[in-house]
Amino acid sequence: MANAGSNCSPQESQNTVPPLLSFFGSMPSEPCVSGQQLVTDQRLCQSKSHQDSVLSALNQQRKDGLLCDVTLVAGDQKFHAHKAVLAACSDYFRAMFSLCMVESEADEVTLQGVTSVGLKHALDFAYTGQIMLEPGVIQDVLSAGSHLQLLELLSLCSHYLVQELNSVNYLDLYRVADLFHLPALEEAVVSFLVEHLCELQQSRQEEVLLLPYRLLREVLKSDRLTSLNEEEIWQLVVCWLEHDCRYQYTEDLIQHVRYGLMDVAALHHVAQCHPLVQSSATAAALVDEALEYHRATYAQPLRQTAHTKPRFQSLTLYIAGGRKREVSRVRELRYFNPAAQETVRVAGCSNWSELAPMPAGRSHHCVAVMGHFLFVAGGEVEHSTGRTCAVRTACRYDPRGNRWTEIASMKACREHFVLGALGQYLYAVGGRNELRQVLPTVERYCPKRNKWTFVQSFDRSLSCHAGCVADDLLWVSGGVTNTAQYQNRLMVYDPEQNQWLARSPMLQRRVYHVMAVARRQLYVLGGNDLDYNNDRILVRHIDSYDIDMDQWTRCTFSLLTGQNESGVAVHDDRIYVVGGYSIWTNEPLACIQVLDVSTEGKEEVFYGPTLPFASNGIATCFLPAPYFTCPNLQTLQVPHHRIGPV
């Protein structure tokens, strides 16, 4: 029977089925189709607003005194709350309400050691996740957060105080960090002091002498303490110890001065004249160790300790030598000096600072780093007659003092060769000599003896190859033989066995290319090969070699432009291909291409900073950014320079 007032017949009424019901079946009295036959996928459906709306409703209930099951008392004020919410936010309340304590059954709980202001803000945070902090309440909030074990609230307070850190309040904030166990704030104060210690010494010296022992110790330990030189750091330690006669800390604090970084004359003065050294066996031993370090000039890279390690803000890109378009060979040593390291991704204006030049200009030489020293060997130089030829000379740069030192010359003149630092030795592999003969020989440099000796040679002559060190082995790829045969071989030298072993060959021949290691993969980049007409062709493909699998793979990414005779350096899983030569334009290049392999599956190639001049045969590496001031330290503003794909 139809409903009164309805204009539909019984049949029509049955066909007017709500949409949701029609999706799953007919009227309940009829056989219905199972929902499992129509909807087969299972997925999590989540409301984005549910958590916030529930928390907001609970907060409103708290304000209205609705469904609250506990009253908290602080000072002369009472606050309604829900035990479940408090226990979810705080281990303190979770223990109070769930471990059969007296308070678990009480309707009213009095909290000792918490002010009403602190508790009000703590409850606001517990119910909203937000808090309004200001100088007038921060002490109460910290006390409440610490007492009630609201860790997220303490973290927010710490972040707030870090933002307020300055030269006036840093000492007070350190005491707050120590009192409430705020490690992030404590680290921020240490970092602030490390960065600003020099200016604080000049403007607030008395306050610096009041630094707590533990804070001063952390500052002295920092590698980033570059605002003072080591002599000034020594003087700071002495003054602090003498202030209020704090000599009980002598043995600990003096160990954090890096005596090996001090000038020899200053060391002698300290050793002979300072009563602290004469009265402390530890100090005397450290000064003697530093003097011995300075006496063993050539062995210094092997004698690196905590007292000789350079203090530096970061590692940065260095470039040495090369061949300019208008000048045959250059002596310059420069380092990339960006306002921020992130600007390495910007192929625009770049800052290059000039350091002490090499003893002689050279190109197509090699560099290697050992113990934060830069070694330069071989290469091609121009004589006064205008003739160019390979040389055997070598030298070493110390970024601690911006100084060059001549070291023993190689047994053979070499250019277009490979130099690698492996263990306690440098290895020079192949290359061309002064007669432009291709060499099969390999020699090893011992810094301790300042001497080169021959080791196992190649099975053939080789030059214009590439090499790198990985897994305590020296790897060499490609190159050209004395019969002008381009190579695709990959060879590895084992210093323990003094022998060369063959590995899987590259996917194609390469000469004038570079090779580098990142994430246990060898990468070969750039260079050229020969086509079927025996003409040189640029190689933009990038190939990678799996050290563990002994297998080559062609990467899906390529260089943006071909580069030959380039320098190469690696830092933070980024490979920098620096400068070089274009066989299409017959011109040197000023571009730097960066291969970023830091994230698997998201590898990319992009243009980095621009060189101060177009150059091929340039050598490059990463070293600590210098922090000294020297007369010839200049910053060069380099205009935008970019070469499109070739």
XYZ file of C-alpha atoms in Angstrom, residues 137-510:
374
model
C 57.120 33.654 31.171
C 59.993 31.584 29.769
C 61.473 30.781 33.197
C 58.102 29.537 34.542
C 57.434 27.505 31.383
C 60.872 25.886 31.508
C 60.387 24.960 35.166
C 56.955 23.495 34.460
C 58.125 21.632 31.364
C 61.098 20.180 33.193
C 59.107 19.206 36.313
C 56.226 17.673 34.352
C 58.560 16.038 31.765
C 56.924 17.719 28.780
C 59.834 17.101 26.404
C 58.298 18.688 23.334
C 57.548 21.833 25.321
C 61.178 21.985 26.461
C 62.295 21.581 22.854
C 60.159 24.556 21.793
C 61.541 26.651 24.643
C 65.058 25.708 23.617
C 64.379 26.696 20.000
C 62.922 30.024 21.160
C 66.003 30.807 23.245
C 68.363 29.873 20.418
C 66.657 32.513 18.284
C 67.190 35.078 21.044
C 70.888 34.272 21.533
C 73.242 37.297 21.332
C 76.476 38.730 22.731
C 74.724 40.081 25.827
C 72.812 37.008 27.011
C 74.921 34.059 25.780
C 76.391 33.365 29.224
C 72.988 33.463 30.957
C 71.474 31.213 28.301
C 74.291 28.718 28.751
C 73.438 28.526 32.449
C 69.767 27.995 31.542
C 70.764 25.210 29.137
C 72.849 23.579 31.846
C 70.104 23.901 34.480
C 67.289 22.465 32.366
C 69.391 20.031 30.302
C 68.814 21.650 26.896
C 71.576 20.205 24.672
C 70.467 22.084 21.524
C 70.699 25.419 23.337
C 74.050 24.471 24.827
C 75.405 23.587 21.377
C 74.082 26.877 20.014
C 75.924 28.831 22.696
C 79.139 26.945 21.914
C 78.712 27.641 18.187
C 78.006 31.305 18.900
C 81.179 31.618 20.965
C 83.247 29.780 18.369
C 82.102 32.224 15.704
C 82.302 35.434 17.757
C 85.103 34.776 20.230
C 87.471 37.272 18.614
C 85.049 40.194 18.823
C 83.971 39.192 22.333
C 87.628 39.185 23.365
C 87.901 42.769 22.188
C 84.598 44.148 23.496
C 83.777 42.000 26.561
C 87.094 40.523 27.665
C 86.210 40.367 31.373
C 83.079 38.409 30.562
C 85.081 35.934 28.465
C 87.264 35.271 31.491
C 84.096 34.300 33.398
C 83.235 31.497 30.983
C 82.433 28.258 32.821
C 85.163 25.652 32.512
C 83.021 23.184 30.574
C 81.897 25.834 28.073
C 85.468 27.025 27.436
C 86.619 23.456 26.959
C 83.970 22.793 24.301
C 84.928 25.990 22.478
C 88.616 25.057 22.488
C 87.845 21.575 21.151
C 85.977 22.927 18.137
C 87.507 22.505 14.673
C 85.585 25.621 13.639
C 87.342 27.981 16.050
C 88.970 30.090 13.340
C 88.359 33.617 14.638
C 91.607 33.415 16.668
C 94.981 32.020 15.671
C 96.568 29.375 17.864
C 98.893 31.812 19.657
C 95.839 33.873 20.651
C 94.049 30.727 21.792
C 97.039 29.861 23.976
C 96.980 33.331 25.511
C 93.252 33.018 26.196
C 93.779 29.728 28.036
C 96.604 31.196 30.116
C 94.580 34.288 31.040
C 91.546 32.189 31.975
C 93.628 29.885 34.188
C 95.291 32.813 35.925
C 91.941 34.527 36.539
C 90.820 33.499 40.030
C 93.691 30.961 40.116
C 91.874 28.162 38.289
C 95.007 26.075 37.860
C 93.173 22.862 38.721
C 91.957 22.868 35.096
C 95.420 23.307 33.586
C 96.085 19.710 32.540
C 92.774 19.443 30.700
C 92.545 22.816 28.970
C 96.106 22.974 27.638
C 95.516 19.727 25.754
C 93.021 21.493 23.522
C 95.547 24.023 22.224
C 96.905 22.884 18.843
C 100.576 23.616 19.344
C 101.532 22.261 15.931
C 99.648 25.195 14.374
C 101.685 27.764 16.314
C 104.631 29.575 14.774
C 108.004 28.059 15.629
C 109.282 31.304 17.135
C 106.179 31.543 19.334
C 106.661 27.935 20.432
C 110.258 28.579 21.426
C 109.185 31.626 23.414
C 106.469 29.635 25.198
C 108.846 26.771 25.935
C 111.595 28.981 27.344
C 109.733 31.792 29.076
C 106.304 30.731 30.216
C 106.042 29.492 33.826
C 102.963 27.406 32.987
C 105.010 25.221 30.647
C 107.873 25.008 33.111
C 105.545 23.932 35.912
C 103.429 21.456 33.927
C 104.945 18.255 32.594
C 101.969 17.859 30.241
C 102.414 21.332 28.769
C 106.147 20.835 28.369
C 105.610 17.526 26.574
C 103.050 19.046 24.203
C 105.327 21.955 23.309
C 108.276 19.602 22.735
C 106.083 17.426 20.519
C 105.130 20.473 18.447
C 108.761 21.569 18.082
C 109.719 18.090 16.912
C 106.829 18.202 14.444
C 108.187 21.435 12.962
C 111.714 19.995 12.766
C 110.483 16.945 10.790
C 109.466 19.130 7.850
C 108.978 16.471 5.182
C 107.348 13.921 7.496
C 104.668 16.323 8.768
C 101.840 14.769 6.679
C 102.486 11.467 8.473
C 102.621 13.008 11.946
C 99.132 14.430 12.106
C 97.530 14.426 15.555
C 94.795 16.350 17.321
C 97.419 19.047 18.011
C 98.316 19.564 14.328
C 94.889 19.255 12.726
C 93.886 22.532 11.040
C 90.916 24.386 12.406
C 88.560 25.153 9.543
C 84.943 25.982 8.863
C 84.647 23.687 5.854
C 86.481 21.971 3.049
C 86.532 23.974 -0.145
C 87.625 23.631 -3.749
C 91.229 24.565 -4.614
C 92.633 25.047 -8.127
C 96.345 25.011 -8.935
C 98.171 26.013 -12.092
C 96.828 25.335 -15.559
C 97.231 26.770 -19.002
C 95.474 30.017 -19.852
C 94.548 31.124 -23.317
C 96.773 34.213 -23.237
C 99.456 32.961 -20.805
C 101.137 29.632 -21.305
C 101.455 28.414 -17.702
C 100.262 29.929 -14.435
C 101.530 29.724 -10.835
C 98.295 30.700 -9.127
C 96.721 28.758 -6.287
C 93.162 29.787 -5.548
C 90.240 28.513 -3.540
C 86.508 28.904 -4.008
C 85.194 31.302 -1.375
C 81.386 31.409 -1.582
C 79.176 33.430 0.734
C 77.396 30.151 1.434
C 78.272 26.616 0.349
C 74.844 26.286 -1.262
C 75.919 28.740 -3.973
C 78.023 25.969 -5.461
C 74.887 25.127 -7.471
C 74.765 28.585 -9.038
C 76.733 28.971 -12.265
C 76.889 32.734 -11.892
C 79.281 35.084 -10.133
C 81.744 33.197 -7.984
C 84.339 34.313 -5.473
C 87.861 32.970 -5.819
C 90.532 33.992 -3.322
C 94.190 33.937 -4.292
C 96.780 32.250 -2.076
C 100.576 31.976 -2.161
C 101.534 30.989 -5.742
C 103.390 27.809 -6.619
C 107.182 28.042 -6.971
C 106.791 27.682 -10.757
C 103.919 27.821 -13.205
C 102.857 24.498 -14.648
C 100.025 22.697 -16.415
C 99.029 19.056 -16.930
C 100.523 18.334 -13.526
C 98.980 16.274 -10.748
C 97.940 16.951 -7.175
C 97.243 14.722 -4.187
C 96.215 15.382 -0.581
C 97.800 13.738 2.449
C 97.325 14.884 6.034
C 95.624 18.101 4.833
C 98.744 18.977 2.809
C 98.553 19.572 -0.939
C 101.234 17.871 -3.036
C 101.974 19.059 -6.587
C 104.211 17.021 -8.891
C 105.404 17.055 -12.480
C 103.575 18.759 -15.271
C 104.620 20.899 -18.196
C 106.522 24.158 -17.690
C 107.745 26.875 -20.009
C 111.454 27.685 -19.998
C 112.945 31.109 -20.638
C 113.677 30.025 -24.188
C 109.958 29.603 -24.798
C 110.290 25.835 -25.048
C 107.879 23.704 -23.015
C 108.661 20.303 -21.579
C 107.773 17.945 -18.762
C 109.493 18.321 -15.382
C 110.242 16.087 -12.431
C 109.986 18.745 -9.688
C 107.507 18.534 -6.813
C 106.379 20.756 -3.967
C 103.971 20.784 -1.040
C 101.479 23.389 0.184
C 100.466 23.805 3.830
C 97.101 25.594 4.252
C 97.866 26.107 7.948
C 100.332 28.864 7.112
C 99.890 29.495 3.374
C 103.398 28.143 2.693
C 105.037 26.140 -0.093
C 107.895 23.695 0.504
C 110.052 22.129 -2.206
C 110.277 18.345 -1.864
C 112.425 15.764 -3.644
C 111.988 15.576 -7.404
C 110.617 12.474 -9.067
C 112.938 9.975 -10.756
C 111.381 10.763 -14.131
C 109.907 13.869 -15.742
C 106.155 13.393 -16.117
C 103.142 15.169 -17.558
C 99.681 13.751 -18.336
C 100.171 11.166 -15.586
C 98.336 10.035 -12.436
C 99.283 10.860 -8.832
C 97.540 9.195 -5.898
C 97.955 9.230 -2.101
C 97.769 5.679 -0.824
C 98.572 4.922 2.797
C 101.787 6.707 3.720
C 103.004 7.139 0.146
C 102.349 9.013 -3.077
C 102.354 7.060 -6.344
C 103.141 8.599 -9.757
C 101.970 6.468 -12.670
C 102.986 6.669 -16.343
C 102.840 9.905 -18.307
C 105.125 11.543 -20.870
C 108.684 12.646 -20.174
C 110.656 15.670 -21.357
C 111.272 13.947 -24.714
C 107.509 13.315 -25.025
C 108.128 9.604 -24.677
C 105.274 7.649 -23.066
C 106.357 5.939 -19.840
C 105.452 2.568 -18.299
C 107.198 3.345 -14.999
C 105.619 3.899 -11.583
C 107.377 5.521 -8.645
C 106.560 6.035 -4.994
C 107.293 8.985 -2.704
C 107.995 8.479 0.992
C 107.443 11.737 2.952
C 109.358 10.391 5.929
C 112.526 9.942 3.841
C 111.700 12.625 1.259
C 112.631 10.157 -1.446
C 111.156 8.647 -4.620
C 111.716 4.987 -5.551
C 110.494 2.904 -8.479
C 107.881 0.202 -7.897
C 106.233 -2.304 -10.254
C 105.783 -0.805 -13.736
C 102.864 -1.172 -16.092
C 102.932 -3.901 -18.717
C 102.897 -1.130 -21.336
C 103.603 2.587 -21.648
C 100.666 4.833 -20.830
C 99.783 8.534 -20.716
C 96.671 10.730 -20.749
C 94.984 8.187 -18.475
C 92.886 8.805 -15.346
C 93.183 7.469 -11.828
C 91.886 7.565 -8.269
C 92.267 5.802 -4.936
C 89.532 3.522 -3.592
C 89.520 0.584 -1.184
C 93.207 1.193 -0.381
C 94.043 0.481 -4.016
C 95.137 2.710 -6.891
C 92.870 2.500 -9.950
C 93.883 3.590 -13.466
C 91.683 3.678 -16.549
C 92.041 4.376 -20.260
C 94.910 6.375 -21.732
C 97.042 6.081 -24.826
C 100.149 3.930 -25.420
C 103.435 4.833 -27.066
C 102.011 3.423 -30.311
C 99.026 5.823 -30.139
C 96.612 3.053 -29.218
C 93.614 4.324 -27.225
C 92.813 2.118 -24.227
C 89.672 0.978 -22.434
C 91.509 -1.009 -19.769
C 90.929 -0.701 -16.033
C 93.973 -1.593 -13.952
C 94.371 -1.662 -10.182
C 97.576 -1.492 -8.163
C 97.862 -3.376 -4.882
C 100.652 -1.810 -2.789
C 100.793 -4.825 -0.460
C 101.567 -7.159 -3.353
C 103.347 -4.528 -5.488
C 101.506 -5.701 -8.574
C 99.015 -4.512 -11.171
C 95.833 -6.476 -11.805
C 93.359 -6.153 -14.667
C 89.657 -5.583 -14.037
C 86.695 -5.453 -16.407
C 87.448 -2.984 -19.213
C 85.504 0.238 -19.677
C 82.545 0.344 -22.052
C 84.588 2.446 -24.469
C 88.080 3.843 -24.905
C 88.886 7.155 -23.243
